[in-house]
Amino acid sequence: MSPADSESAYFNNYPPPKALPKHESLARSFIEYHVESNRRVVLVTSGGTTVPLENQTVRFIDNFSAGTRGATSAEYFLQQGYAVIFLHRQFSLLPYSRHYSHSTNCFLDFMDEASPSDVSNSDHGHIVVRNEYQDEMRDVLRKYRYAKQNNLLLLLPFTTVSEYLFELRMLAKCMNPLGPNALFYLAAAVSDFFIPRDRMAEHKIQSSEIPKEFRSPEEAVGADDIYTGGFEQKQESSKKLVVNLDPVPKFLHQLVNGWSPEGSMIVSFKLETDPNLLVYKAQTALERYAHHLVIGNLLSTRKWEVVFVTPNPPHERWIRVPKSRRSKSISGVEDQVGKAEAAKRSLGEQTSAAPAEEPTKEEDTGYIATREGTEIESLIIPELVKLHTGMIEKFKR
Ligand code: PAZ
């Protein structure tokens, strides 16, 4: 099946999300507004996707992504003068509010009750931001307000992989009037697998046998097709569930060759856990889809290093947060920093990548040191903007 055929099979198989028409009208007016002012617009995708196991979904397959990369990057794009369409997994992190919505950064910890003597009602003090957080919160609040007041940030949520794909296609097509001013920054962790609708159970999958009279005749999939209890069923009261997933069509192909505006820049992400595979997989994706940049990252080091894999020299370029400025991360493994680059070098391949980039002065890079250290997105986005500017200039010539 050609990519176009599997695309239409996919989109014909699923009903579009209910919110799609509303999102489309919001996106159209947002884009029109920024086309008029010749502003660059980036579509940032963020967070994980769910893969429902039932049509009336009780259970689903999910992934780890909290949307940190997407939400943080969106802020730095705004700082660079871009307008941002933020296509995010519902309830994942959002630009600006993310500073106060981590479980480790509960917003209540930033607040206090002023002493009652300060206010007219002697029983209740006003709720105030604690002194030590005033400057930081004022800064975040101002940036958030500026983005809102100037119509620079459009938040559009999705939940399932199918909703994500419908939204992505719709937005890419709406972005056509932007031409080279459009940038796609695909940081969402999109499932590679899904259950086609004709194989999906309508109702909650039961873990034990249901008498025939309770089974609905219009069930897309009979209970016997969903469960394989085999011999286990005779020994145990509950059954084994075997889930049979199909590959999600490679939408990047369609994005590059059909949906996106002419001259636009497309950046995808590649996540791996094995350092030996990262650069190879990023290069393979770049060759397969012939887009402009793959940003590779390892699960264990993604907050401290990424690799830019490009079709043009230097082909492979590492961006790292200097050691002294690395944020603490519960899931991160700092020992792994540099492993993927070393693995690539040990394969004996020529790489023109400078070793680790360790900027020394904050003024050199304009990066921002937060309470938690330097955010790698503050290094990624300015580099990416340079590449996008280069592409726009080339397109105009
Ligand atoms: O959302 P997060 O900050 O926890 O993680 C970001 C990420 C690792 C999902 C992103 O950087 C990424 O690599 N996205 C693409 C994943 C992939 O499809 O390979």
Short mmCIF file of C-alpha atoms and ligand atoms in Angstrom, two decimals:
data_model
loop_
_atom_site.label_atom_id
_atom_site.label_comp_id
_atom_site.label_asym_id
_atom_site.label_seq_id
_atom_site.Cartn_x
_atom_site.Cartn_y
_atom_site.Cartn_z
CA MET A 1 0.00 0.00 0.00
CA SER A 2 1.37 3.46 -0.88
CA PRO A 3 1.61 6.06 1.92
CA ALA A 4 -1.31 7.93 0.32
CA ASP A 5 -3.42 4.75 0.27
CA SER A 6 -2.70 3.88 3.88
CA GLU A 7 -3.45 7.48 4.82
CA SER A 8 -6.88 7.42 3.22
CA ALA A 9 -7.57 3.96 4.66
CA TYR A 10 -6.71 5.32 8.09
CA PHE A 11 -8.75 8.51 7.86
CA ASN A 12 -11.73 6.69 6.32
CA ASN A 13 -11.69 4.17 9.13
CA TYR A 14 -12.02 6.74 11.92
CA PRO A 15 -14.56 9.49 12.49
CA PRO A 16 -12.90 12.90 12.85
CA PRO A 17 -12.68 14.24 16.41
CA LYS A 18 -15.73 16.24 17.49
CA ALA A 19 -13.59 19.29 18.22
CA LEU A 20 -12.03 19.35 14.74
CA PRO A 21 -14.35 21.94 13.11
CA LYS A 22 -13.98 24.28 16.09
CA HIS A 23 -10.20 23.84 16.12
CA GLU A 24 -10.09 24.45 12.38
CA SER A 25 -11.95 27.72 12.65
CA LEU A 26 -9.71 28.89 15.53
CA ALA A 27 -6.60 27.89 13.59
CA ARG A 28 -7.73 29.62 10.41
CA SER A 29 -8.29 32.96 12.10
CA PHE A 30 -5.05 32.63 14.11
CA ILE A 31 -3.06 31.89 10.97
CA GLU A 32 -4.77 34.60 8.91
CA TYR A 33 -3.92 37.12 11.62
CA HIS A 34 -0.24 36.21 11.53
CA VAL A 35 -0.03 35.93 7.74
CA GLU A 36 -1.15 39.56 7.61
CA SER A 37 1.69 40.64 9.87
CA ASN A 38 4.17 38.34 8.08
CA ARG A 39 4.95 36.61 11.38
CA ARG A 40 6.46 33.16 11.52
CA VAL A 41 4.20 30.48 12.97
CA VAL A 42 5.40 27.25 14.53
CA LEU A 43 3.22 24.22 15.11
CA VAL A 44 4.56 22.55 18.26
CA THR A 45 3.19 19.09 18.96
CA SER A 46 3.55 17.90 22.51
CA GLY A 47 2.85 15.04 24.91
CA GLY A 48 1.95 11.41 24.36
CA THR A 49 -0.99 9.87 22.53
CA THR A 50 -3.35 7.24 23.85
CA VAL A 51 -4.30 4.11 21.96
CA PRO A 52 -7.80 3.12 23.08
CA LEU A 53 -8.55 -0.56 23.52
CA GLU A 54 -12.30 -0.01 23.47
CA ASN A 55 -14.49 2.34 21.49
CA GLN A 56 -16.22 3.46 24.68
CA THR A 57 -12.82 3.77 26.20
CA VAL A 58 -12.06 2.51 29.66
CA ARG A 59 -8.59 1.19 28.95
CA PHE A 60 -5.88 2.54 26.72
CA ILE A 61 -2.18 2.23 26.01
CA ASP A 62 -0.17 5.34 26.79
CA ASN A 63 3.42 6.51 27.00
CA PHE A 64 5.66 8.45 29.35
CA SER A 65 5.69 11.88 27.70
CA ALA A 66 4.65 14.70 30.04
CA GLY A 67 4.95 17.39 27.36
CA THR A 68 7.93 19.10 28.96
CA ARG A 69 9.86 19.38 25.70
CA GLY A 70 6.91 20.81 23.81
CA ALA A 71 5.73 23.26 26.49
CA THR A 72 9.25 24.53 27.20
CA SER A 73 10.09 24.87 23.51
CA ALA A 74 6.89 26.82 22.89
CA GLU A 75 8.02 29.45 25.39
CA TYR A 76 11.38 29.85 23.68
CA PHE A 77 9.72 30.10 20.27
CA LEU A 78 7.51 32.88 21.63
CA GLN A 79 10.62 34.57 22.97
CA GLN A 80 12.06 34.41 19.44
CA GLY A 81 9.03 36.22 18.03
CA TYR A 82 7.12 33.24 16.66
CA ALA A 83 3.42 32.70 17.04
CA VAL A 84 2.79 29.19 18.39
CA ILE A 85 0.06 26.67 17.68
CA PHE A 86 0.43 24.28 20.59
CA LEU A 87 -1.12 20.94 19.69
CA HIS A 88 -0.87 19.09 22.97
CA ARG A 89 -2.11 16.03 24.73
CA GLN A 90 -4.95 17.15 26.97
CA PHE A 91 -3.77 17.70 30.59
CA SER A 92 -0.09 17.54 29.65
CA LEU A 93 2.16 20.49 30.48
CA LEU A 94 1.35 23.89 28.98
CA PRO A 95 3.66 26.82 28.24
CA TYR A 96 4.06 29.10 31.27
CA SER A 97 1.69 27.26 33.61
CA ARG A 98 4.13 24.31 33.44
CA HIS A 99 6.34 26.17 35.93
CA TYR A 100 3.70 25.62 38.58
CA SER A 101 2.02 22.39 37.61
CA HIS A 102 4.68 19.75 38.11
CA SER A 103 4.00 17.43 40.98
CA THR A 104 7.34 18.60 42.36
CA ASN A 105 6.37 22.23 41.80
CA CYS A 106 2.90 22.30 43.21
CA PHE A 107 1.47 25.81 42.74
CA LEU A 108 0.22 25.86 46.34
CA ASP A 109 3.80 25.78 47.56
CA PHE A 110 4.37 29.14 45.92
CA MET A 111 1.61 30.81 47.93
CA ASP A 112 1.00 32.15 51.37
CA GLU A 113 -1.80 33.73 53.31
CA ALA A 114 -0.94 37.30 54.22
CA SER A 115 -1.31 38.14 57.89
CA PRO A 116 -4.90 39.18 58.67
CA SER A 117 -3.81 42.55 60.04
CA ASP A 118 -2.94 43.55 56.46
CA VAL A 119 -6.51 43.28 55.30
CA SER A 120 -9.96 44.51 56.29
CA ASN A 121 -11.33 41.09 57.15
CA SER A 122 -9.45 40.05 60.27
CA ASP A 123 -10.22 36.35 59.81
CA HIS A 124 -8.83 35.98 56.34
CA GLY A 125 -5.57 37.15 54.84
CA HIS A 126 -5.21 37.72 51.12
CA ILE A 127 -3.55 34.92 49.23
CA VAL A 128 -0.16 36.14 48.05
CA VAL A 129 2.85 34.77 46.23
CA ARG A 130 5.66 34.04 48.62
CA ASN A 131 8.40 36.65 48.63
CA GLU A 132 11.11 34.41 47.25
CA TYR A 133 9.04 33.59 44.16
CA GLN A 134 7.77 37.10 43.37
CA ASP A 135 10.33 37.92 40.67
CA GLU A 136 10.14 34.59 38.92
CA MET A 137 6.36 34.46 38.96
CA ARG A 138 6.02 38.06 37.78
CA ASP A 139 8.30 37.26 34.86
CA VAL A 140 6.33 34.16 33.88
CA LEU A 141 3.02 35.94 34.32
CA ARG A 142 4.09 38.88 32.14
CA LYS A 143 5.26 36.60 29.36
CA TYR A 144 2.04 34.59 29.54
CA ARG A 145 -0.10 37.73 29.45
CA TYR A 146 1.90 39.16 26.57
CA ALA A 147 1.39 35.98 24.53
CA LYS A 148 -2.33 35.97 25.27
CA GLN A 149 -2.96 39.66 24.70
CA ASN A 150 -1.13 39.59 21.38
CA ASN A 151 -2.84 36.45 20.12
CA LEU A 152 0.49 34.64 19.90
CA LEU A 153 -0.46 31.31 21.43
CA LEU A 154 -3.20 28.95 20.33
CA LEU A 155 -3.74 25.90 22.55
CA LEU A 156 -5.39 22.90 20.90
CA PRO A 157 -5.78 19.61 22.80
CA PHE A 158 -5.94 16.01 21.59
CA THR A 159 -6.00 12.68 23.41
CA THR A 160 -5.85 9.69 21.08
CA VAL A 161 -3.45 8.93 18.27
CA SER A 162 -6.30 9.22 15.80
CA GLU A 163 -7.30 12.68 17.09
CA TYR A 164 -3.67 13.72 16.82
CA LEU A 165 -3.44 12.66 13.17
CA PHE A 166 -6.68 14.39 12.17
CA GLU A 167 -5.56 17.58 13.91
CA LEU A 168 -2.08 17.47 12.39
CA ARG A 169 -3.45 17.07 8.86
CA MET A 170 -5.99 19.85 9.35
CA LEU A 171 -3.43 22.27 10.82
CA ALA A 172 -0.77 21.57 8.18
CA LYS A 173 -3.29 22.32 5.45
CA CYS A 174 -4.50 25.49 7.22
CA MET A 175 -0.87 26.62 7.47
CA ASN A 176 -0.45 26.68 3.68
CA PRO A 177 -0.83 30.50 3.34
CA LEU A 178 2.24 30.87 5.60
CA GLY A 179 4.60 29.32 3.04
CA PRO A 180 8.19 29.37 4.32
CA ASN A 181 7.12 31.21 7.48
CA ALA A 182 5.65 27.91 8.70
CA LEU A 183 7.67 25.64 10.95
CA PHE A 184 6.66 22.18 12.18
CA TYR A 185 8.24 21.06 15.45
CA LEU A 186 6.98 17.56 16.08
CA ALA A 187 7.93 16.80 19.68
CA ALA A 188 4.88 14.71 20.57
CA ALA A 189 5.49 11.04 21.37
CA VAL A 190 3.02 9.54 18.91
CA SER A 191 2.21 5.88 19.16
CA ASP A 192 3.54 3.72 16.33
CA PHE A 193 0.72 1.22 16.82
CA PHE A 194 -3.05 1.32 17.03
CA ILE A 195 -6.12 -0.91 16.91
CA PRO A 196 -8.13 -0.46 13.71
CA ARG A 197 -11.72 0.46 14.43
CA ASP A 198 -13.13 -2.69 12.85
CA ARG A 199 -11.19 -4.77 15.37
CA MET A 200 -11.97 -2.64 18.37
CA ALA A 201 -14.37 -3.74 21.09
CA GLU A 202 -17.31 -1.38 21.56
CA HIS A 203 -17.69 -1.90 25.31
CA LYS A 204 -15.35 -2.39 28.20
CA ILE A 205 -13.33 -5.55 27.70
CA GLN A 206 -14.42 -8.10 30.28
CA SER A 207 -11.87 -10.13 32.15
CA SER A 208 -14.23 -13.03 32.72
CA GLU A 209 -16.77 -14.89 30.60
CA ILE A 210 -20.06 -13.06 29.90
CA PRO A 211 -23.14 -15.15 29.12
CA LYS A 212 -24.17 -14.98 25.44
CA GLU A 213 -27.42 -13.12 26.16
CA PHE A 214 -25.45 -10.13 27.47
CA ARG A 215 -23.26 -9.85 24.41
CA SER A 216 -24.29 -7.18 21.98
CA PRO A 217 -24.93 -8.47 18.42
CA GLU A 218 -23.43 -5.34 16.82
CA GLU A 219 -20.10 -5.79 18.59
CA ALA A 220 -17.39 -5.11 16.03
CA VAL A 221 -15.34 -7.88 17.60
CA GLY A 222 -16.75 -10.89 19.34
CA ALA A 223 -15.57 -11.53 22.85
CA ASP A 224 -13.91 -14.73 21.68
CA ASP A 225 -11.78 -12.80 19.25
CA ILE A 226 -10.51 -10.48 21.92
CA TYR A 227 -9.63 -12.98 24.61
CA THR A 228 -7.44 -15.95 24.36
CA GLY A 229 -7.96 -17.80 27.56
CA GLY A 230 -6.81 -21.17 26.29
CA PHE A 231 -5.95 -23.56 29.03
CA GLU A 232 -5.34 -20.82 31.54
CA GLN A 233 -9.00 -20.07 31.57
CA LYS A 234 -9.77 -23.49 33.02
CA GLN A 235 -7.34 -22.95 35.84
CA GLU A 236 -7.99 -19.30 36.62
CA SER A 237 -11.09 -17.21 36.83
CA SER A 238 -9.71 -14.42 34.64
CA LYS A 239 -8.62 -14.58 31.03
CA LYS A 240 -5.51 -13.49 29.24
CA LEU A 241 -5.93 -10.46 27.00
CA VAL A 242 -4.04 -10.53 23.73
CA VAL A 243 -3.88 -7.16 21.99
CA ASN A 244 -3.19 -7.15 18.29
CA LEU A 245 -1.98 -3.76 17.07
CA ASP A 246 -1.42 -2.48 13.54
CA PRO A 247 1.27 0.02 12.59
CA VAL A 248 0.11 3.64 12.41
CA PRO A 249 0.59 4.93 8.82
CA LYS A 250 3.77 6.95 8.42
CA PHE A 251 2.12 10.35 8.49
CA LEU A 252 5.46 12.18 8.21
CA HIS A 253 5.62 11.13 4.59
CA GLN A 254 2.26 12.75 3.91
CA LEU A 255 3.15 15.83 5.91
CA VAL A 256 6.34 16.37 3.90
CA ASN A 257 4.90 15.51 0.51
CA GLY A 258 1.37 16.77 0.70
CA TRP A 259 -0.07 18.59 3.66
CA SER A 260 2.63 21.14 4.54
CA PRO A 261 3.13 24.51 2.83
CA GLU A 262 5.74 24.87 0.12
CA GLY A 263 9.03 26.10 1.58
CA SER A 264 8.07 25.31 5.16
CA MET A 265 10.53 23.67 7.56
CA ILE A 266 9.76 20.31 9.13
CA VAL A 267 11.53 19.13 12.26
CA SER A 268 10.81 15.74 13.77
CA PHE A 269 12.11 14.14 16.93
CA LYS A 270 13.52 10.67 17.38
CA LEU A 271 13.55 9.09 20.82
CA GLU A 272 15.63 6.02 21.61
CA THR A 273 16.81 4.27 24.74
CA ASP A 274 19.84 2.53 23.23
CA PRO A 275 22.76 4.95 22.68
CA ASN A 276 24.09 2.73 19.87
CA LEU A 277 20.94 3.23 17.84
CA LEU A 278 20.12 6.90 18.28
CA VAL A 279 22.11 8.55 15.49
CA TYR A 280 21.46 5.70 13.08
CA LYS A 281 17.70 5.89 13.64
CA ALA A 282 17.67 9.67 13.31
CA GLN A 283 19.62 9.48 10.05
CA THR A 284 17.34 6.76 8.73
CA ALA A 285 14.25 8.89 9.46
CA LEU A 286 15.81 11.87 7.71
CA GLU A 287 16.63 9.80 4.62
CA ARG A 288 13.23 8.13 4.57
CA TYR A 289 11.11 11.27 4.79
CA ALA A 290 13.53 13.77 3.23
CA HIS A 291 12.56 16.59 5.59
CA HIS A 292 14.89 19.14 7.15
CA LEU A 293 15.97 18.14 10.62
CA VAL A 294 15.68 15.24 13.02
CA ILE A 295 16.41 16.03 16.65
CA GLY A 296 17.56 12.83 18.33
CA ASN A 297 17.35 12.29 22.06
CA LEU A 298 17.81 9.48 24.54
CA LEU A 299 15.19 8.87 27.18
CA SER A 300 17.82 8.98 29.93
CA THR A 301 19.62 12.18 28.82
CA ARG A 302 16.95 14.12 26.95
CA LYS A 303 17.03 17.04 29.37
CA TRP A 304 20.77 17.58 28.88
CA GLU A 305 21.72 16.65 25.33
CA VAL A 306 20.20 16.27 21.87
CA VAL A 307 21.66 15.70 18.44
CA PHE A 308 20.69 17.69 15.34
CA VAL A 309 20.79 15.42 12.30
CA THR A 310 20.59 17.41 9.06
CA PRO A 311 20.86 16.62 5.33
CA ASN A 312 23.59 19.28 4.98
CA PRO A 313 26.93 19.50 6.80
CA PRO A 314 27.72 19.14 9.64
CA HIS A 315 25.08 16.33 9.38
CA GLU A 316 25.39 15.54 13.08
CA ARG A 317 25.66 18.20 15.74
CA TRP A 318 25.36 17.73 19.48
CA ILE A 319 23.85 20.34 21.73
CA ARG A 320 24.52 19.96 25.43
CA VAL A 321 23.79 21.78 28.61
CA PRO A 322 27.12 22.49 30.34
CA LYS A 323 27.70 20.11 33.21
CA SER A 324 27.53 22.78 35.89
CA ARG A 325 24.10 23.89 34.69
CA ARG A 326 22.35 20.58 34.31
CA SER A 327 19.01 20.31 36.04
CA LYS A 328 18.41 17.47 38.44
CA SER A 329 16.22 14.77 36.99
CA ILE A 330 14.76 11.79 38.80
CA SER A 331 14.51 9.66 35.67
CA GLY A 332 17.66 10.97 33.98
CA VAL A 333 21.03 9.16 34.04
CA GLU A 334 23.83 11.68 33.78
CA ASP A 335 26.48 9.00 33.15
CA GLN A 336 24.82 8.36 29.84
CA VAL A 337 25.57 11.86 28.50
CA GLY A 338 27.98 11.52 25.58
CA LYS A 339 27.37 7.77 25.19
CA ALA A 340 25.43 8.02 21.93
CA GLU A 341 28.02 10.31 20.39
CA ALA A 342 30.82 7.99 21.50
CA ALA A 343 28.93 5.00 20.13
CA LYS A 344 28.65 6.69 16.76
CA ARG A 345 32.35 7.60 16.73
CA SER A 346 33.37 4.08 17.66
CA LEU A 347 31.55 2.84 14.56
CA GLY A 348 34.42 4.55 12.76
CA GLU A 349 32.19 6.88 10.82
CA GLN A 350 33.34 10.35 9.96
CA THR A 351 31.47 12.90 12.01
CA SER A 352 32.05 16.59 11.76
CA ALA A 353 30.32 17.24 15.03
CA ALA A 354 32.25 19.37 17.46
CA PRO A 355 32.66 17.34 20.68
CA ALA A 356 30.48 18.62 23.48
CA GLU A 357 29.44 22.22 23.20
CA GLU A 358 30.14 23.81 26.53
CA PRO A 359 29.32 27.49 26.38
CA THR A 360 30.97 29.23 29.25
CA LYS A 361 29.22 32.55 29.61
CA GLU A 362 25.50 33.03 29.88
CA GLU A 363 25.70 36.15 27.67
CA ASP A 364 27.24 34.08 24.84
CA THR A 365 24.14 32.05 24.26
CA GLY A 366 21.32 33.99 25.83
CA TYR A 367 20.22 30.86 27.60
CA ILE A 368 18.19 31.12 30.69
CA ALA A 369 19.19 29.66 33.99
CA THR A 370 16.07 28.81 35.94
CA ARG A 371 15.83 27.63 39.53
CA GLU A 372 16.26 24.14 38.12
CA GLY A 373 19.27 24.80 35.86
CA THR A 374 19.54 25.58 32.18
CA GLU A 375 16.76 24.25 30.01
CA ILE A 376 18.13 22.56 26.92
CA GLU A 377 15.28 24.04 24.89
CA SER A 378 16.87 27.47 25.46
CA LEU A 379 19.81 26.15 23.41
CA ILE A 380 17.80 24.16 20.86
CA ILE A 381 15.36 26.86 19.76
CA PRO A 382 17.84 29.65 18.86
CA GLU A 383 19.83 27.11 16.78
CA LEU A 384 16.69 25.97 15.07
CA VAL A 385 15.58 29.53 14.38
CA LYS A 386 18.91 30.14 12.62
CA LEU A 387 18.28 27.13 10.38
CA HIS A 388 14.72 28.30 9.68
CA THR A 389 15.96 31.81 8.82
CA GLY A 390 18.47 30.27 6.41
CA MET A 391 15.69 28.29 4.73
CA ILE A 392 13.43 31.34 4.41
CA GLU A 393 16.23 33.38 2.85
CA LYS A 394 17.04 30.59 0.42
CA PHE A 395 13.38 30.28 -0.55
CA LYS A 396 13.12 34.00 -1.30
CA ARG A 397 16.15 33.94 -3.65
O1 PAZ B 1 7.44 15.20 26.84
P1 PAZ B 1 8.79 14.92 27.40
O2 PAZ B 1 9.58 16.18 27.58
O3 PAZ B 1 8.72 14.09 28.64
O4 PAZ B 1 9.58 14.04 26.32
C1 PAZ B 1 9.94 14.61 25.08
C2 PAZ B 1 10.11 13.54 24.00
C3 PAZ B 1 11.21 12.58 24.41
C4 PAZ B 1 8.81 12.77 23.84
C5 PAZ B 1 10.52 14.26 22.68
O5 PAZ B 1 11.71 14.91 22.84
C6 PAZ B 1 10.61 13.26 21.52
O6 PAZ B 1 11.62 12.67 21.29
N1 PAZ B 1 9.52 13.06 20.80
C7 PAZ B 1 9.44 12.13 19.67
C8 PAZ B 1 9.39 10.69 20.15
C9 PAZ B 1 9.45 9.72 19.00
O7 PAZ B 1 8.42 9.58 18.35
O8 PAZ B 1 10.48 9.10 18.74
#
